[in-house]
């Protein structure tokens, strides 16, 4: 029975039908199959690059993705056990790898995306960037928008992508922006 194939980071696993030989071998050794999200796979690829200095394609990192915190195999009965995870396939295009790394950083809250409304007077954007600097956020991308706003004519929306150290740092930045009076739209990975 064939299934629909959709684009995925784990393209090596995206087949409409498992071949008869592969199925015959696997059916004797596989007790369960689980699904991993694109977010989990990109985070697994990132963890392997950072911690093991290994470049593994999405399909090859899927086993680890299932075991990471929040993954389908992140189960109490597996804690403390020796688990073997085959890591295979380094056939990943460098441009795709760059996108996977960015998605992994976003999944890890080390790359965050938000929009802040600031004064369109001289120094408005500078005050925002000074605050980002004070809080240790490194600006990866910044863009301001005037034309499509439905707010005061003396305001501008500033779209920022910042590099952070993780979830705690992201929460600290978000709280500080709100406390300083910036109307913000904080975008999570699920909203993109």
mmCIF file with all atom_site columns, C-alpha atoms in Angstrom:
data_model
loop_
_atom_site.group_PDB
_atom_site.id
_atom_site.type_symbol
_atom_site.label_atom_id
_atom_site.label_alt_id
_atom_site.label_comp_id
_atom_site.label_asym_id
_atom_site.label_entity_id
_atom_site.label_seq_id
_atom_site.pdbx_PDB_ins_code
_atom_site.Cartn_x
_atom_site.Cartn_y
_atom_site.Cartn_z
_atom_site.occupancy
_atom_site.B_iso_or_equiv
_atom_site.pdbx_formal_charge
_atom_site.auth_seq_id
_atom_site.auth_comp_id
_atom_site.auth_asym_id
_atom_site.auth_atom_id
_atom_site.pdbx_PDB_model_num
ATOM 1   C CA . UNK A 1 1   ? 0.000  0.000  0.000  1.00 0.00 ? 1   UNK A CA 1
ATOM 2   C CA . UNK A 1 2   ? 1.639  3.251  -1.152 1.00 0.00 ? 2   UNK A CA 1
ATOM 3   C CA . UNK A 1 3   ? 1.489  6.416  0.920  1.00 0.00 ? 3   UNK A CA 1
ATOM 4   C CA . UNK A 1 4   ? 1.793  10.022 -0.164 1.00 0.00 ? 4   UNK A CA 1
ATOM 5   C CA . UNK A 1 5   ? 5.310  11.437 -0.011 1.00 0.00 ? 5   UNK A CA 1
ATOM 6   C CA . UNK A 1 6   ? 5.754  14.987 1.255  1.00 0.00 ? 6   UNK A CA 1
ATOM 7   C CA . UNK A 1 7   ? 8.928  17.086 1.327  1.00 0.00 ? 7   UNK A CA 1
ATOM 8   C CA . UNK A 1 8   ? 10.930 16.520 4.502  1.00 0.00 ? 8   UNK A CA 1
ATOM 9   C CA . UNK A 1 9   ? 14.392 16.930 6.020  1.00 0.00 ? 9   UNK A CA 1
ATOM 10  C CA . UNK A 1 10  ? 14.395 13.142 6.227  1.00 0.00 ? 10  UNK A CA 1
ATOM 11  C CA . UNK A 1 11  ? 14.103 12.744 2.460  1.00 0.00 ? 11  UNK A CA 1
ATOM 12  C CA . UNK A 1 12  ? 15.993 9.439  2.547  1.00 0.00 ? 12  UNK A CA 1
ATOM 13  C CA . UNK A 1 13  ? 13.101 7.965  4.533  1.00 0.00 ? 13  UNK A CA 1
ATOM 14  C CA . UNK A 1 14  ? 10.349 9.503  2.410  1.00 0.00 ? 14  UNK A CA 1
ATOM 15  C CA . UNK A 1 15  ? 9.402  6.599  0.185  1.00 0.00 ? 15  UNK A CA 1
ATOM 16  C CA . UNK A 1 16  ? 5.872  5.688  -0.940 1.00 0.00 ? 16  UNK A CA 1
ATOM 17  C CA . UNK A 1 17  ? 6.444  1.958  -0.326 1.00 0.00 ? 17  UNK A CA 1
ATOM 18  C CA . UNK A 1 18  ? 9.103  0.094  1.649  1.00 0.00 ? 18  UNK A CA 1
ATOM 19  C CA . UNK A 1 19  ? 10.887 -2.312 -0.669 1.00 0.00 ? 19  UNK A CA 1
ATOM 20  C CA . UNK A 1 20  ? 9.990  -6.007 -0.211 1.00 0.00 ? 20  UNK A CA 1
ATOM 21  C CA . UNK A 1 21  ? 13.534 -7.056 0.758  1.00 0.00 ? 21  UNK A CA 1
ATOM 22  C CA . UNK A 1 22  ? 13.964 -4.242 3.264  1.00 0.00 ? 22  UNK A CA 1
ATOM 23  C CA . UNK A 1 23  ? 10.559 -5.002 4.781  1.00 0.00 ? 23  UNK A CA 1
ATOM 24  C CA . UNK A 1 24  ? 11.312 -8.735 5.027  1.00 0.00 ? 24  UNK A CA 1
ATOM 25  C CA . UNK A 1 25  ? 14.550 -8.080 6.923  1.00 0.00 ? 25  UNK A CA 1
ATOM 26  C CA . UNK A 1 26  ? 13.147 -5.299 9.132  1.00 0.00 ? 26  UNK A CA 1
ATOM 27  C CA . UNK A 1 27  ? 9.958  -7.057 10.187 1.00 0.00 ? 27  UNK A CA 1
ATOM 28  C CA . UNK A 1 28  ? 11.957 -9.523 12.281 1.00 0.00 ? 28  UNK A CA 1
ATOM 29  C CA . UNK A 1 29  ? 13.816 -6.797 14.185 1.00 0.00 ? 29  UNK A CA 1
ATOM 30  C CA . UNK A 1 30  ? 11.490 -3.789 14.383 1.00 0.00 ? 30  UNK A CA 1
ATOM 31  C CA . UNK A 1 31  ? 9.030  -3.701 17.280 1.00 0.00 ? 31  UNK A CA 1
ATOM 32  C CA . UNK A 1 32  ? 7.730  -0.190 16.739 1.00 0.00 ? 32  UNK A CA 1
ATOM 33  C CA . UNK A 1 33  ? 8.009  2.801  14.436 1.00 0.00 ? 33  UNK A CA 1
ATOM 34  C CA . UNK A 1 34  ? 7.449  6.396  15.514 1.00 0.00 ? 34  UNK A CA 1
ATOM 35  C CA . UNK A 1 35  ? 7.139  9.757  13.783 1.00 0.00 ? 35  UNK A CA 1
ATOM 36  C CA . UNK A 1 36  ? 9.464  12.721 14.303 1.00 0.00 ? 36  UNK A CA 1
ATOM 37  C CA . UNK A 1 37  ? 8.657  16.327 13.500 1.00 0.00 ? 37  UNK A CA 1
ATOM 38  C CA . UNK A 1 38  ? 10.799 18.479 11.235 1.00 0.00 ? 38  UNK A CA 1
ATOM 39  C CA . UNK A 1 39  ? 11.689 20.508 14.340 1.00 0.00 ? 39  UNK A CA 1
ATOM 40  C CA . UNK A 1 40  ? 12.955 17.401 16.160 1.00 0.00 ? 40  UNK A CA 1
ATOM 41  C CA . UNK A 1 41  ? 14.978 16.257 13.154 1.00 0.00 ? 41  UNK A CA 1
ATOM 42  C CA . UNK A 1 42  ? 16.629 19.649 12.667 1.00 0.00 ? 42  UNK A CA 1
ATOM 43  C CA . UNK A 1 43  ? 17.478 19.766 16.372 1.00 0.00 ? 43  UNK A CA 1
ATOM 44  C CA . UNK A 1 44  ? 19.007 16.265 16.163 1.00 0.00 ? 44  UNK A CA 1
ATOM 45  C CA . UNK A 1 45  ? 21.160 17.300 13.164 1.00 0.00 ? 45  UNK A CA 1
ATOM 46  C CA . UNK A 1 46  ? 22.287 20.388 15.109 1.00 0.00 ? 46  UNK A CA 1
ATOM 47  C CA . UNK A 1 47  ? 23.108 18.327 18.244 1.00 0.00 ? 47  UNK A CA 1
ATOM 48  C CA . UNK A 1 48  ? 25.203 15.915 16.176 1.00 0.00 ? 48  UNK A CA 1
ATOM 49  C CA . UNK A 1 49  ? 27.139 18.741 14.526 1.00 0.00 ? 49  UNK A CA 1
ATOM 50  C CA . UNK A 1 50  ? 27.755 20.597 17.786 1.00 0.00 ? 50  UNK A CA 1
ATOM 51  C CA . UNK A 1 51  ? 28.363 17.709 20.186 1.00 0.00 ? 51  UNK A CA 1
ATOM 52  C CA . UNK A 1 52  ? 29.760 14.938 18.000 1.00 0.00 ? 52  UNK A CA 1
ATOM 53  C CA . UNK A 1 53  ? 31.210 16.953 15.088 1.00 0.00 ? 53  UNK A CA 1
ATOM 54  C CA . UNK A 1 54  ? 29.236 14.721 12.718 1.00 0.00 ? 54  UNK A CA 1
ATOM 55  C CA . UNK A 1 55  ? 27.294 15.780 9.647  1.00 0.00 ? 55  UNK A CA 1
ATOM 56  C CA . UNK A 1 56  ? 24.331 13.439 9.234  1.00 0.00 ? 56  UNK A CA 1
ATOM 57  C CA . UNK A 1 57  ? 21.413 13.880 6.873  1.00 0.00 ? 57  UNK A CA 1
ATOM 58  C CA . UNK A 1 58  ? 17.890 14.197 8.254  1.00 0.00 ? 58  UNK A CA 1
ATOM 59  C CA . UNK A 1 59  ? 16.897 10.565 7.705  1.00 0.00 ? 59  UNK A CA 1
ATOM 60  C CA . UNK A 1 60  ? 20.067 9.380  9.432  1.00 0.00 ? 60  UNK A CA 1
ATOM 61  C CA . UNK A 1 61  ? 19.433 11.638 12.432 1.00 0.00 ? 61  UNK A CA 1
ATOM 62  C CA . UNK A 1 62  ? 15.783 10.603 12.871 1.00 0.00 ? 62  UNK A CA 1
ATOM 63  C CA . UNK A 1 63  ? 16.602 7.890  15.407 1.00 0.00 ? 63  UNK A CA 1
ATOM 64  C CA . UNK A 1 64  ? 18.276 10.451 17.641 1.00 0.00 ? 64  UNK A CA 1
ATOM 65  C CA . UNK A 1 65  ? 15.420 12.903 17.027 1.00 0.00 ? 65  UNK A CA 1
ATOM 66  C CA . UNK A 1 66  ? 12.973 10.375 18.483 1.00 0.00 ? 66  UNK A CA 1
ATOM 67  C CA . UNK A 1 67  ? 15.099 10.020 21.639 1.00 0.00 ? 67  UNK A CA 1
ATOM 68  C CA . UNK A 1 68  ? 15.711 13.703 22.355 1.00 0.00 ? 68  UNK A CA 1
ATOM 69  C CA . UNK A 1 69  ? 13.653 15.339 25.133 1.00 0.00 ? 69  UNK A CA 1
ATOM 70  C CA . UNK A 1 70  ? 10.071 15.644 23.914 1.00 0.00 ? 70  UNK A CA 1
ATOM 71  C CA . UNK A 1 71  ? 10.591 13.054 21.159 1.00 0.00 ? 71  UNK A CA 1
ATOM 72  C CA . UNK A 1 72  ? 8.358  10.032 20.634 1.00 0.00 ? 72  UNK A CA 1
ATOM 73  C CA . UNK A 1 73  ? 10.861 7.722  22.402 1.00 0.00 ? 73  UNK A CA 1
ATOM 74  C CA . UNK A 1 74  ? 11.583 10.061 25.317 1.00 0.00 ? 74  UNK A CA 1
ATOM 75  C CA . UNK A 1 75  ? 10.085 7.537  27.727 1.00 0.00 ? 75  UNK A CA 1
ATOM 76  C CA . UNK A 1 76  ? 10.654 6.668  31.366 1.00 0.00 ? 76  UNK A CA 1
ATOM 77  C CA . UNK A 1 77  ? 11.267 2.990  30.615 1.00 0.00 ? 77  UNK A CA 1
ATOM 78  C CA . UNK A 1 78  ? 14.176 3.904  28.302 1.00 0.00 ? 78  UNK A CA 1
ATOM 79  C CA . UNK A 1 79  ? 15.951 6.207  30.790 1.00 0.00 ? 79  UNK A CA 1
ATOM 80  C CA . UNK A 1 80  ? 19.306 4.849  31.970 1.00 0.00 ? 80  UNK A CA 1
ATOM 81  C CA . UNK A 1 81  ? 19.390 2.065  29.382 1.00 0.00 ? 81  UNK A CA 1
ATOM 82  C CA . UNK A 1 82  ? 22.048 1.515  26.748 1.00 0.00 ? 82  UNK A CA 1
ATOM 83  C CA . UNK A 1 83  ? 20.521 2.385  23.412 1.00 0.00 ? 83  UNK A CA 1
ATOM 84  C CA . UNK A 1 84  ? 22.164 2.063  20.021 1.00 0.00 ? 84  UNK A CA 1
ATOM 85  C CA . UNK A 1 85  ? 21.206 4.665  17.444 1.00 0.00 ? 85  UNK A CA 1
ATOM 86  C CA . UNK A 1 86  ? 22.536 4.069  13.934 1.00 0.00 ? 86  UNK A CA 1
ATOM 87  C CA . UNK A 1 87  ? 23.696 7.356  12.418 1.00 0.00 ? 87  UNK A CA 1
ATOM 88  C CA . UNK A 1 88  ? 23.988 7.191  8.672  1.00 0.00 ? 88  UNK A CA 1
ATOM 89  C CA . UNK A 1 89  ? 23.960 9.290  5.567  1.00 0.00 ? 89  UNK A CA 1
ATOM 90  C CA . UNK A 1 90  ? 26.091 12.355 5.125  1.00 0.00 ? 90  UNK A CA 1
ATOM 91  C CA . UNK A 1 91  ? 24.499 13.095 1.767  1.00 0.00 ? 91  UNK A CA 1
ATOM 92  C CA . UNK A 1 92  ? 23.171 16.544 2.612  1.00 0.00 ? 92  UNK A CA 1
ATOM 93  C CA . UNK A 1 93  ? 23.544 19.572 0.351  1.00 0.00 ? 93  UNK A CA 1
ATOM 94  C CA . UNK A 1 94  ? 25.487 22.420 1.976  1.00 0.00 ? 94  UNK A CA 1
ATOM 95  C CA . UNK A 1 95  ? 22.722 24.958 1.376  1.00 0.00 ? 95  UNK A CA 1
ATOM 96  C CA . UNK A 1 96  ? 20.172 22.578 2.879  1.00 0.00 ? 96  UNK A CA 1
ATOM 97  C CA . UNK A 1 97  ? 22.546 21.982 5.805  1.00 0.00 ? 97  UNK A CA 1
ATOM 98  C CA . UNK A 1 98  ? 22.660 25.730 6.456  1.00 0.00 ? 98  UNK A CA 1
ATOM 99  C CA . UNK A 1 99  ? 18.854 25.877 6.562  1.00 0.00 ? 99  UNK A CA 1
ATOM 100 C CA . UNK A 1 100 ? 18.696 22.815 8.810  1.00 0.00 ? 100 UNK A CA 1
ATOM 101 C CA . UNK A 1 101 ? 21.185 24.386 11.229 1.00 0.00 ? 101 UNK A CA 1
ATOM 102 C CA . UNK A 1 102 ? 19.130 27.589 11.356 1.00 0.00 ? 102 UNK A CA 1
ATOM 103 C CA . UNK A 1 103 ? 15.958 25.602 12.003 1.00 0.00 ? 103 UNK A CA 1
ATOM 104 C CA . UNK A 1 104 ? 17.762 23.673 14.725 1.00 0.00 ? 104 UNK A CA 1
ATOM 105 C CA . UNK A 1 105 ? 18.898 26.930 16.341 1.00 0.00 ? 105 UNK A CA 1
ATOM 106 C CA . UNK A 1 106 ? 15.321 28.230 16.171 1.00 0.00 ? 106 UNK A CA 1
ATOM 107 C CA . UNK A 1 107 ? 13.994 24.989 17.683 1.00 0.00 ? 107 UNK A CA 1
ATOM 108 C CA . UNK A 1 108 ? 16.544 25.414 20.482 1.00 0.00 ? 108 UNK A CA 1
ATOM 109 C CA . UNK A 1 109 ? 15.485 29.061 21.094 1.00 0.00 ? 109 UNK A CA 1
ATOM 110 C CA . UNK A 1 110 ? 18.946 30.227 20.118 1.00 0.00 ? 110 UNK A CA 1
ATOM 111 C CA . UNK A 1 111 ? 17.599 32.032 17.054 1.00 0.00 ? 111 UNK A CA 1
ATOM 112 C CA . UNK A 1 112 ? 14.485 34.110 17.764 1.00 0.00 ? 112 UNK A CA 1
ATOM 113 C CA . UNK A 1 113 ? 12.263 36.255 15.586 1.00 0.00 ? 113 UNK A CA 1
ATOM 114 C CA . UNK A 1 114 ? 10.143 39.150 16.812 1.00 0.00 ? 114 UNK A CA 1
ATOM 115 C CA . UNK A 1 115 ? 8.611  42.421 15.648 1.00 0.00 ? 115 UNK A CA 1
ATOM 116 C CA . UNK A 1 116 ? 8.696  45.503 17.880 1.00 0.00 ? 116 UNK A CA 1
ATOM 117 C CA . UNK A 1 117 ? 6.914  48.797 17.312 1.00 0.00 ? 117 UNK A CA 1
ATOM 118 C CA . UNK A 1 118 ? 9.209  51.763 18.013 1.00 0.00 ? 118 UNK A CA 1
ATOM 119 C CA . UNK A 1 119 ? 9.223  55.508 17.556 1.00 0.00 ? 119 UNK A CA 1
ATOM 120 C CA . UNK A 1 120 ? 10.056 56.614 14.015 1.00 0.00 ? 120 UNK A CA 1
ATOM 121 C CA . UNK A 1 121 ? 11.920 59.607 15.384 1.00 0.00 ? 121 UNK A CA 1
ATOM 122 C CA . UNK A 1 122 ? 15.725 59.793 15.400 1.00 0.00 ? 122 UNK A CA 1
ATOM 123 C CA . UNK A 1 123 ? 17.087 57.315 17.935 1.00 0.00 ? 123 UNK A CA 1
ATOM 124 C CA . UNK A 1 124 ? 14.001 55.067 18.082 1.00 0.00 ? 124 UNK A CA 1
ATOM 125 C CA . UNK A 1 125 ? 15.635 52.060 16.469 1.00 0.00 ? 125 UNK A CA 1
ATOM 126 C CA . UNK A 1 126 ? 18.951 52.870 18.199 1.00 0.00 ? 126 UNK A CA 1
ATOM 127 C CA . UNK A 1 127 ? 17.304 52.570 21.639 1.00 0.00 ? 127 UNK A CA 1
ATOM 128 C CA . UNK A 1 128 ? 15.914 49.163 20.680 1.00 0.00 ? 128 UNK A CA 1
ATOM 129 C CA . UNK A 1 129 ? 19.303 47.921 19.478 1.00 0.00 ? 129 UNK A CA 1
ATOM 130 C CA . UNK A 1 130 ? 20.996 49.277 22.614 1.00 0.00 ? 130 UNK A CA 1
ATOM 131 C CA . UNK A 1 131 ? 18.579 47.241 24.732 1.00 0.00 ? 131 UNK A CA 1
ATOM 132 C CA . UNK A 1 132 ? 19.296 44.143 22.639 1.00 0.00 ? 132 UNK A CA 1
ATOM 133 C CA . UNK A 1 133 ? 23.022 44.726 23.160 1.00 0.00 ? 133 UNK A CA 1
ATOM 134 C CA . UNK A 1 134 ? 22.612 45.187 26.934 1.00 0.00 ? 134 UNK A CA 1
ATOM 135 C CA . UNK A 1 135 ? 20.750 41.889 27.117 1.00 0.00 ? 135 UNK A CA 1
ATOM 136 C CA . UNK A 1 136 ? 23.396 39.999 25.110 1.00 0.00 ? 136 UNK A CA 1
ATOM 137 C CA . UNK A 1 137 ? 21.296 39.447 21.998 1.00 0.00 ? 137 UNK A CA 1
ATOM 138 C CA . UNK A 1 138 ? 23.284 39.399 18.772 1.00 0.00 ? 138 UNK A CA 1
ATOM 139 C CA . UNK A 1 139 ? 21.352 40.852 15.834 1.00 0.00 ? 139 UNK A CA 1
ATOM 140 C CA . UNK A 1 140 ? 21.405 38.498 12.861 1.00 0.00 ? 140 UNK A CA 1
ATOM 141 C CA . UNK A 1 141 ? 18.889 40.425 10.772 1.00 0.00 ? 141 UNK A CA 1
ATOM 142 C CA . UNK A 1 142 ? 16.916 43.633 11.234 1.00 0.00 ? 142 UNK A CA 1
ATOM 143 C CA . UNK A 1 143 ? 14.404 45.355 8.959  1.00 0.00 ? 143 UNK A CA 1
ATOM 144 C CA . UNK A 1 144 ? 12.051 48.252 9.575  1.00 0.00 ? 144 UNK A CA 1
ATOM 145 C CA . UNK A 1 145 ? 8.655  48.698 7.951  1.00 0.00 ? 145 UNK A CA 1
ATOM 146 C CA . UNK A 1 146 ? 6.780  51.966 7.545  1.00 0.00 ? 146 UNK A CA 1
ATOM 147 C CA . UNK A 1 147 ? 4.416  51.646 4.599  1.00 0.00 ? 147 UNK A CA 1
ATOM 148 C CA . UNK A 1 148 ? 2.069  48.839 5.706  1.00 0.00 ? 148 UNK A CA 1
ATOM 149 C CA . UNK A 1 149 ? 1.460  49.931 9.286  1.00 0.00 ? 149 UNK A CA 1
ATOM 150 C CA . UNK A 1 150 ? -2.005 50.686 10.563 1.00 0.00 ? 150 UNK A CA 1
ATOM 151 C CA . UNK A 1 151 ? -0.772 52.582 13.609 1.00 0.00 ? 151 UNK A CA 1
ATOM 152 C CA . UNK A 1 152 ? 0.497  56.073 14.363 1.00 0.00 ? 152 UNK A CA 1
ATOM 153 C CA . UNK A 1 153 ? 2.433  57.700 11.557 1.00 0.00 ? 153 UNK A CA 1
ATOM 154 C CA . UNK A 1 154 ? 5.314  58.378 13.959 1.00 0.00 ? 154 UNK A CA 1
ATOM 155 C CA . UNK A 1 155 ? 5.868  54.659 14.617 1.00 0.00 ? 155 UNK A CA 1
ATOM 156 C CA . UNK A 1 156 ? 7.747  51.984 12.725 1.00 0.00 ? 156 UNK A CA 1
ATOM 157 C CA . UNK A 1 157 ? 7.768  48.223 13.034 1.00 0.00 ? 157 UNK A CA 1
ATOM 158 C CA . UNK A 1 158 ? 11.206 46.677 13.393 1.00 0.00 ? 158 UNK A CA 1
ATOM 159 C CA . UNK A 1 159 ? 11.498 43.003 12.488 1.00 0.00 ? 159 UNK A CA 1
ATOM 160 C CA . UNK A 1 160 ? 14.440 41.360 14.241 1.00 0.00 ? 160 UNK A CA 1
ATOM 161 C CA . UNK A 1 161 ? 16.125 37.976 14.149 1.00 0.00 ? 161 UNK A CA 1
ATOM 162 C CA . UNK A 1 162 ? 18.495 37.639 17.092 1.00 0.00 ? 162 UNK A CA 1
ATOM 163 C CA . UNK A 1 163 ? 20.948 35.000 18.255 1.00 0.00 ? 163 UNK A CA 1
ATOM 164 C CA . UNK A 1 164 ? 20.481 34.013 21.896 1.00 0.00 ? 164 UNK A CA 1
ATOM 165 C CA . UNK A 1 165 ? 21.721 31.371 24.333 1.00 0.00 ? 165 UNK A CA 1
ATOM 166 C CA . UNK A 1 166 ? 18.499 29.409 24.724 1.00 0.00 ? 166 UNK A CA 1
ATOM 167 C CA . UNK A 1 167 ? 14.996 29.484 26.171 1.00 0.00 ? 167 UNK A CA 1
ATOM 168 C CA . UNK A 1 168 ? 15.899 31.244 29.426 1.00 0.00 ? 168 UNK A CA 1
ATOM 169 C CA . UNK A 1 169 ? 17.700 34.005 27.512 1.00 0.00 ? 169 UNK A CA 1
ATOM 170 C CA . UNK A 1 170 ? 14.759 34.314 25.079 1.00 0.00 ? 170 UNK A CA 1
ATOM 171 C CA . UNK A 1 171 ? 12.285 34.662 27.962 1.00 0.00 ? 171 UNK A CA 1
ATOM 172 C CA . UNK A 1 172 ? 14.508 37.300 29.615 1.00 0.00 ? 172 UNK A CA 1
ATOM 173 C CA . UNK A 1 173 ? 14.677 39.307 26.371 1.00 0.00 ? 173 UNK A CA 1
ATOM 174 C CA . UNK A 1 174 ? 10.952 39.074 25.745 1.00 0.00 ? 174 UNK A CA 1
ATOM 175 C CA . UNK A 1 175 ? 10.162 40.189 29.312 1.00 0.00 ? 175 UNK A CA 1
ATOM 176 C CA . UNK A 1 176 ? 12.600 43.125 29.085 1.00 0.00 ? 176 UNK A CA 1
ATOM 177 C CA . UNK A 1 177 ? 11.103 44.341 25.792 1.00 0.00 ? 177 UNK A CA 1
ATOM 178 C CA . UNK A 1 178 ? 7.609  44.285 27.283 1.00 0.00 ? 178 UNK A CA 1
ATOM 179 C CA . UNK A 1 179 ? 8.782  46.006 30.490 1.00 0.00 ? 179 UNK A CA 1
ATOM 180 C CA . UNK A 1 180 ? 10.411 48.774 28.419 1.00 0.00 ? 180 UNK A CA 1
ATOM 181 C CA . UNK A 1 181 ? 7.043  49.371 26.744 1.00 0.00 ? 181 UNK A CA 1
ATOM 182 C CA . UNK A 1 182 ? 7.700  47.889 23.323 1.00 0.00 ? 182 UNK A CA 1
ATOM 183 C CA . UNK A 1 183 ? 4.610  46.380 21.713 1.00 0.00 ? 183 UNK A CA 1
ATOM 184 C CA . UNK A 1 184 ? 6.012  43.107 20.367 1.00 0.00 ? 184 UNK A CA 1
ATOM 185 C CA . UNK A 1 185 ? 4.928  40.155 18.304 1.00 0.00 ? 185 UNK A CA 1
ATOM 186 C CA . UNK A 1 186 ? 7.109  37.202 19.346 1.00 0.00 ? 186 UNK A CA 1
ATOM 187 C CA . UNK A 1 187 ? 7.142  34.535 16.672 1.00 0.00 ? 187 UNK A CA 1
ATOM 188 C CA . UNK A 1 188 ? 7.717  30.909 17.573 1.00 0.00 ? 188 UNK A CA 1
ATOM 189 C CA . UNK A 1 189 ? 8.922  28.195 15.217 1.00 0.00 ? 189 UNK A CA 1
ATOM 190 C CA . UNK A 1 190 ? 5.416  26.691 15.058 1.00 0.00 ? 190 UNK A CA 1
ATOM 191 C CA . UNK A 1 191 ? 4.000  29.975 13.678 1.00 0.00 ? 191 UNK A CA 1
ATOM 192 C CA . UNK A 1 192 ? 6.282  30.047 10.607 1.00 0.00 ? 192 UNK A CA 1
#
